[in-house]
Coordinates of C-alpha atoms in Angstrom, one line a residue:
Chain E
X166 CA 0.0 0.0 0.0
X167 CA 1.3 3.4 -0.9
X168 CA 0.8 6.3 1.5
X169 CA 1.2 9.8 0.1
X170 CA 2.9 11.9 2.7
X171 CA 4.2 15.1 1.0
X172 CA 5.7 16.5 4.1
X173 CA 8.8 18.6 4.4
X174 CA 11.6 16.5 5.8
X175 CA 13.0 19.1 8.0
X176 CA 9.6 20.2 9.4
X177 CA 10.5 19.5 13.0
X178 CA 13.4 21.9 12.6
X179 CA 11.3 24.4 10.7
X180 CA 8.7 24.4 13.4
X181 CA 11.3 25.0 16.1
X182 CA 12.7 27.8 14.0
X183 CA 9.3 29.4 14.0
X184 CA 9.1 29.2 17.8
X185 CA 12.6 30.8 17.9
X186 CA 11.4 33.5 15.7
X187 CA 8.5 34.3 18.1
X188 CA 10.9 34.2 21.0
X189 CA 13.4 36.6 19.2
X190 CA 10.5 39.0 18.3
X191 CA 9.2 39.0 21.9
X192 CA 12.8 39.8 23.1
X193 CA 13.1 42.5 20.4
X194 CA 16.2 40.9 19.0
X195 CA 17.4 41.2 15.4
X196 CA 19.1 37.9 14.7
X197 CA 21.7 37.5 12.0
X198 CA 22.7 34.0 10.8
X199 CA 26.3 34.5 9.7
X200 CA 27.4 31.8 7.2
X201 CA 30.7 31.3 5.3
X202 CA 33.4 28.9 4.6
X203 CA 36.1 28.4 7.3
X204 CA 38.5 31.3 7.3
X205 CA 36.3 33.8 5.5
X206 CA 36.4 36.1 8.5
X207 CA 33.1 35.4 10.2
X208 CA 34.4 36.1 13.8
X209 CA 36.4 39.1 12.7
X210 CA 33.3 40.6 10.9
X211 CA 31.0 40.0 13.9
X212 CA 33.5 41.7 16.1
X213 CA 33.7 44.7 13.7
X214 CA 30.0 44.9 13.5
X215 CA 29.6 44.7 17.3
X216 CA 31.8 47.8 17.5
X217 CA 29.5 49.6 15.1
X218 CA 26.2 49.0 16.9
X219 CA 25.0 52.0 19.0
X220 CA 25.4 51.5 22.7
X221 CA 21.7 51.7 23.4
X222 CA 21.2 48.3 21.9
X223 CA 22.1 45.0 23.7
X224 CA 24.4 42.7 21.9
X225 CA 25.1 39.0 22.0
X226 CA 26.7 36.2 20.0
X227 CA 26.1 32.5 19.7
X228 CA 29.3 30.8 18.4
X229 CA 29.0 27.5 16.5
X230 CA 32.1 25.4 16.1
X231 CA 32.8 21.7 15.7
X232 CA 35.2 22.0 18.6
X233 CA 37.0 24.6 20.7
X234 CA 36.0 27.9 22.2
X235 CA 38.7 30.0 20.4
X236 CA 36.1 32.2 18.7
X237 CA 33.9 32.6 21.8
X238 CA 37.0 33.6 23.8
X239 CA 37.7 36.4 21.3
X240 CA 34.1 37.7 21.7
X241 CA 34.1 37.3 25.5
X242 CA 37.4 39.3 25.6
X243 CA 35.7 42.4 24.4
X244 CA 32.9 42.0 27.0
X245 CA 30.0 40.9 24.8
X246 CA 27.8 38.1 26.1
X247 CA 28.6 34.9 24.2
X248 CA 27.5 31.2 24.2
X249 CA 29.5 28.5 22.5
X250 CA 27.9 25.6 20.8
X251 CA 30.2 22.7 20.0
X252 CA 28.6 20.4 17.6
X253 CA 31.2 17.7 18.0
X254 CA 31.3 17.0 14.3
X255 CA 28.0 18.1 13.0
X256 CA 28.4 20.5 10.1
X257 CA 25.6 23.0 10.8
X258 CA 23.6 24.5 13.7
X259 CA 19.9 23.7 14.0
X260 CA 17.0 25.4 15.6
X261 CA 17.0 23.2 18.7
X262 CA 20.6 24.1 19.4
X263 CA 19.7 27.8 19.2
X264 CA 16.8 27.4 21.6
X265 CA 19.1 25.8 24.2
X266 CA 21.8 28.4 23.6
X267 CA 19.3 31.2 24.2
X268 CA 18.5 29.7 27.6
X269 CA 22.2 30.1 28.5
X270 CA 22.6 33.5 26.9
X271 CA 19.6 35.3 28.6
X272 CA 19.8 38.2 26.1
X273 CA 16.9 40.7 25.9
X274 CA 16.5 43.5 23.5
X275 CA 16.2 45.8 21.9
X276 CA 19.4 44.5 20.4
X277 CA 21.3 42.3 18.1
X278 CA 22.2 38.7 18.2
X279 CA 24.8 37.3 15.8
X280 CA 24.8 33.5 15.3
X281 CA 28.1 32.3 13.8
X282 CA 27.3 29.1 11.9
X283 CA 29.7 26.3 11.3
X284 CA 32.1 27.1 8.6
X285 CA 30.9 25.6 5.3
X286 CA 28.8 26.7 2.4
X287 CA 26.6 23.6 2.1
X288 CA 25.1 22.2 5.2
X289 CA 23.8 25.3 7.0
X290 CA 21.6 26.1 4.0
X291 CA 18.9 23.6 4.9
X292 CA 18.5 24.4 8.6
X293 CA 16.5 27.5 9.5
X294 CA 17.2 28.9 12.9
X295 CA 14.5 31.5 13.2
X296 CA 16.8 34.3 12.2
X297 CA 15.8 37.7 11.0
X298 CA 18.5 37.9 8.3
X299 CA 20.9 35.5 6.5
X300 CA 24.4 37.1 6.0
X301 CA 26.7 35.2 3.7
X302 CA 30.4 36.2 3.9
X303 CA 32.7 35.5 0.9
X304 CA 36.3 36.5 0.9
X305 CA 38.7 37.6 -1.8
X306 CA 41.2 34.7 -1.4
X307 CA 38.4 32.1 -2.0
X308 CA 38.0 33.3 -5.5
X309 CA 35.2 34.9 -7.5
X310 CA 33.5 31.7 -8.5
X311 CA 32.0 30.7 -5.1
X312 CA 28.4 31.8 -5.9
X313 CA 28.6 29.5 -9.0
X314 CA 29.9 26.6 -7.0
X315 CA 27.6 27.0 -4.0
X316 CA 24.5 28.6 -5.5
X317 CA 22.0 27.6 -2.8
X318 CA 23.6 29.5 0.1
X319 CA 24.1 32.7 -2.0
X320 CA 20.5 32.4 -3.2
X321 CA 19.1 32.6 0.3
X322 CA 21.3 35.4 1.5
X323 CA 19.6 38.7 2.6
X324 CA 23.0 40.3 2.6
X325 CA 26.3 39.3 1.1
X326 CA 29.6 40.6 2.5
X327 CA 32.8 40.4 0.4
X328 CA 35.5 40.4 3.0
X329 CA 39.3 41.0 2.7
X330 CA 39.0 43.5 -0.1
X331 CA 42.4 44.9 1.1
X332 CA 43.9 41.9 -0.7
X333 CA 42.4 42.7 -4.1
X334 CA 45.7 44.1 -5.5
X335 CA 47.4 40.8 -4.6
X336 CA 44.9 38.3 -5.9
X337 CA 43.3 37.5 -9.2
X338 CA 39.8 38.2 -8.1
X339 CA 37.4 39.8 -10.6
X340 CA 34.8 41.9 -8.7
X341 CA 32.6 42.1 -11.8
X342 CA 32.6 38.3 -12.2
X343 CA 31.7 37.9 -8.5
X344 CA 28.8 40.3 -8.8
X345 CA 27.5 38.7 -12.0
X346 CA 27.7 35.2 -10.3
X347 CA 25.8 36.5 -7.3
X348 CA 23.1 38.2 -9.4
X349 CA 22.5 35.0 -11.3
X350 CA 21.3 33.4 -8.1
X351 CA 20.2 36.4 -6.0
X352 CA 18.9 39.6 -7.5
X353 CA 18.0 41.4 -4.3
X354 CA 20.7 41.0 -1.6
X355 CA 23.1 44.0 -1.3
X356 CA 26.8 43.1 -1.8
X357 CA 28.9 45.0 0.6
X358 CA 32.7 45.1 0.2
X359 CA 34.5 45.0 3.5
X360 CA 37.9 44.7 5.0
X361 CA 38.0 43.7 8.6
X362 CA 41.7 44.5 8.7
X363 CA 41.3 48.2 7.6
X364 CA 37.7 48.6 8.7
X365 CA 36.6 49.7 5.2
X366 CA 33.0 49.1 4.5
X367 CA 32.1 47.9 8.0
X368 CA 30.0 51.0 8.7
X369 CA 28.0 50.4 5.5
X370 CA 27.3 46.8 6.6
X371 CA 26.3 47.9 10.1
X372 CA 24.1 50.6 8.7
X373 CA 22.3 48.0 6.6
X374 CA 21.6 46.0 9.7
X375 CA 20.3 49.0 11.6
X376 CA 17.9 49.9 8.7
X377 CA 16.8 46.3 8.3
X378 CA 16.1 46.1 12.1
X379 CA 13.9 49.1 12.1
X380 CA 11.8 47.5 9.4
X381 CA 11.4 44.1 11.1
X382 CA 11.7 44.1 14.9
Chain Y
X149 CA 27.6 15.2 6.5
X150 CA 24.3 17.0 7.1
X151 CA 22.9 13.9 5.4
X152 CA 23.0 12.2 8.9
X153 CA 20.5 14.8 10.2
X154 CA 18.4 14.5 7.0
X155 CA 18.4 10.7 7.1
X156 CA 17.1 10.8 10.7
X157 CA 14.4 13.3 9.7
X158 CA 13.4 11.1 6.7
X159 CA 13.1 8.1 9.0
X160 CA 11.1 10.0 11.7
X161 CA 8.8 11.5 9.1
X162 CA 8.2 8.1 7.5
X163 CA 7.6 6.3 10.8
X164 CA 5.0 9.0 11.7
X165 CA 3.1 8.2 8.5
X166 CA 2.6 4.6 9.4
X167 CA -1.0 3.7 9.9
X168 CA -0.4 1.1 12.7
X169 CA 2.3 -0.6 14.7
X170 CA 2.3 -3.8 12.6
X171 CA 3.0 -2.1 9.3
X172 CA 6.5 -2.2 7.8
X173 CA 7.9 0.2 5.4
X174 CA 9.3 -1.2 2.1
X175 CA 10.0 1.9 0.1
X176 CA 10.5 5.5 1.0
X177 CA 10.4 8.2 -1.8
X178 CA 12.1 11.5 -1.1
X179 CA 12.1 14.5 -3.5
X180 CA 15.1 16.7 -3.3
X181 CA 15.9 19.8 -5.3
X182 CA 19.4 19.9 -6.9
X183 CA 20.2 22.9 -4.7
X184 CA 19.1 21.1 -1.5
X185 CA 22.6 19.7 -1.1
X186 CA 21.7 16.1 -0.6
X187 CA 24.1 13.5 -1.8
X188 CA 22.3 10.2 -2.6
X189 CA 24.9 7.6 -1.6
X190 CA 25.8 9.5 1.6
X191 CA 22.1 9.8 2.5
X192 CA 21.5 6.1 1.8
X193 CA 24.4 5.0 4.0
X194 CA 23.2 6.9 7.0
X195 CA 19.6 5.9 6.3
X196 CA 20.4 2.1 6.2
X197 CA 22.2 2.4 9.6
X198 CA 19.4 4.4 11.3
X199 CA 16.7 2.1 10.0
X200 CA 18.0 -0.9 12.0
X201 CA 15.5 -2.2 14.5
X202 CA 12.7 0.1 13.3
X203 CA 9.7 -0.6 11.1
X204 CA 11.8 0.7 8.2
X205 CA 14.6 -1.9 8.5
X206 CA 15.6 -3.0 5.0
X207 CA 13.4 -0.4 3.3
X208 CA 14.8 1.0 0.1
X209 CA 15.2 4.8 -0.2
X210 CA 14.3 6.3 -3.5
X211 CA 15.6 9.8 -4.1
X212 CA 14.0 11.8 -6.9
X213 CA 16.1 14.7 -7.9
X214 CA 14.2 17.9 -8.9
X215 CA 16.1 20.2 -11.3
X216 CA 16.4 24.0 -10.8
X217 CA 15.6 26.3 -13.7
X218 CA 17.8 28.8 -15.4
X219 CA 15.8 31.7 -16.8
X220 CA 17.3 34.3 -19.1
X221 CA 16.5 37.8 -17.9
X222 CA 16.7 39.1 -21.4
X223 CA 14.9 36.7 -23.6
X224 CA 13.1 34.5 -21.0
X225 CA 14.6 31.2 -22.4
X226 CA 14.3 28.5 -19.7
X227 CA 16.7 25.6 -19.3
X228 CA 16.9 23.0 -16.6
X229 CA 19.9 22.9 -14.3
X230 CA 20.3 19.3 -13.0
X231 CA 23.2 20.1 -10.7
X232 CA 26.8 19.1 -11.4
X233 CA 28.8 20.8 -14.2
X234 CA 29.2 24.5 -14.4
X235 CA 26.2 26.7 -13.7
X236 CA 25.7 28.6 -17.0
X237 CA 25.6 32.3 -16.1
X238 CA 24.8 33.3 -19.7
X239 CA 21.9 32.4 -21.8
X240 CA 22.8 30.0 -24.6
X241 CA 20.4 31.7 -27.0
X242 CA 21.1 35.5 -26.5
X243 CA 24.0 35.7 -24.1
X244 CA 21.9 37.6 -21.5
X245 CA 22.3 36.9 -17.8
X246 CA 20.5 33.9 -16.4
X247 CA 18.7 33.7 -13.1
X248 CA 18.5 30.5 -11.1
X249 CA 15.1 29.5 -9.6
X250 CA 13.7 26.5 -7.8
X251 CA 15.6 23.3 -7.0
X252 CA 15.3 23.7 -3.2
X253 CA 12.5 21.2 -2.5
X254 CA 13.2 18.6 0.2
X255 CA 10.2 16.5 1.2
X256 CA 9.0 13.0 1.9
X257 CA 6.8 12.2 -1.0
X258 CA 5.4 8.8 -0.1
X259 CA 6.0 5.5 1.8
X260 CA 5.0 2.0 0.6
X261 CA 4.0 -0.2 3.5
X262 CA 3.0 -3.9 4.0
X263 CA 1.1 -5.2 7.0

């Protein structure tokens, strides 16, 4: 006997993500899911953005890593509340992990919560966390073809950061090719060029978050 | 290796769909878009392990891949993108810029059961 089910496979995660969304909204938090490959500069970018958020807002970070608390230690060192999730091998964060991490973090708004997802461009794509915005970080040394190789993650981004632009003179990276590749999969998301080393573009990225927040929380 | 989490979710969703405790699952059909990032052999390997000692032990997993569409923003020509190979940024007919749509589905389509 055949039974037609037609049910999303990740519906349990999707439902928890919806509950997280309600919780974030009630706490007046704008939640940014930061996704990138390892070494693209997720932690550095989050730290730069934290500096650019006006002091009247609360700030917090959930750090996802397979192992270690290296990134969380960097955030804690600048006095921002942070919770570390170690997935022990799993390649993505899911909505249930975020729910538990929120119990630890005890963050209330109005404010900003950054979730640093596990470094890769494939697995985090399927797992909604209840975030307000998806930020995908690419970096110059990775090459300009990443949106073609990993279209799904760039397609779902609300905002795309191109990091390490201070290295453009040294590396064969064609900005135009990168933009064209992004636009093939995502017509809407702003592409913001940033250098976490020099600080260039960080204010533009922070401004986008503040504007987006006013519209959503 | 997110296929481990997906395999568990496939199994959970299939077991929920069983009409009674005596039924056993023989085939599970999953539809996945080419952009959903599911690798068939990897999914099957996890699935076969997770199914042990459940009503789905020995069931076969059928993965139906759903293509995405490339649509030219200039002339509107549509082509399927079946994953793999290089994503064509430019339209083969007019050279305009393509836009990628769809291919993100990930759902349990059906289960076949025997009592």
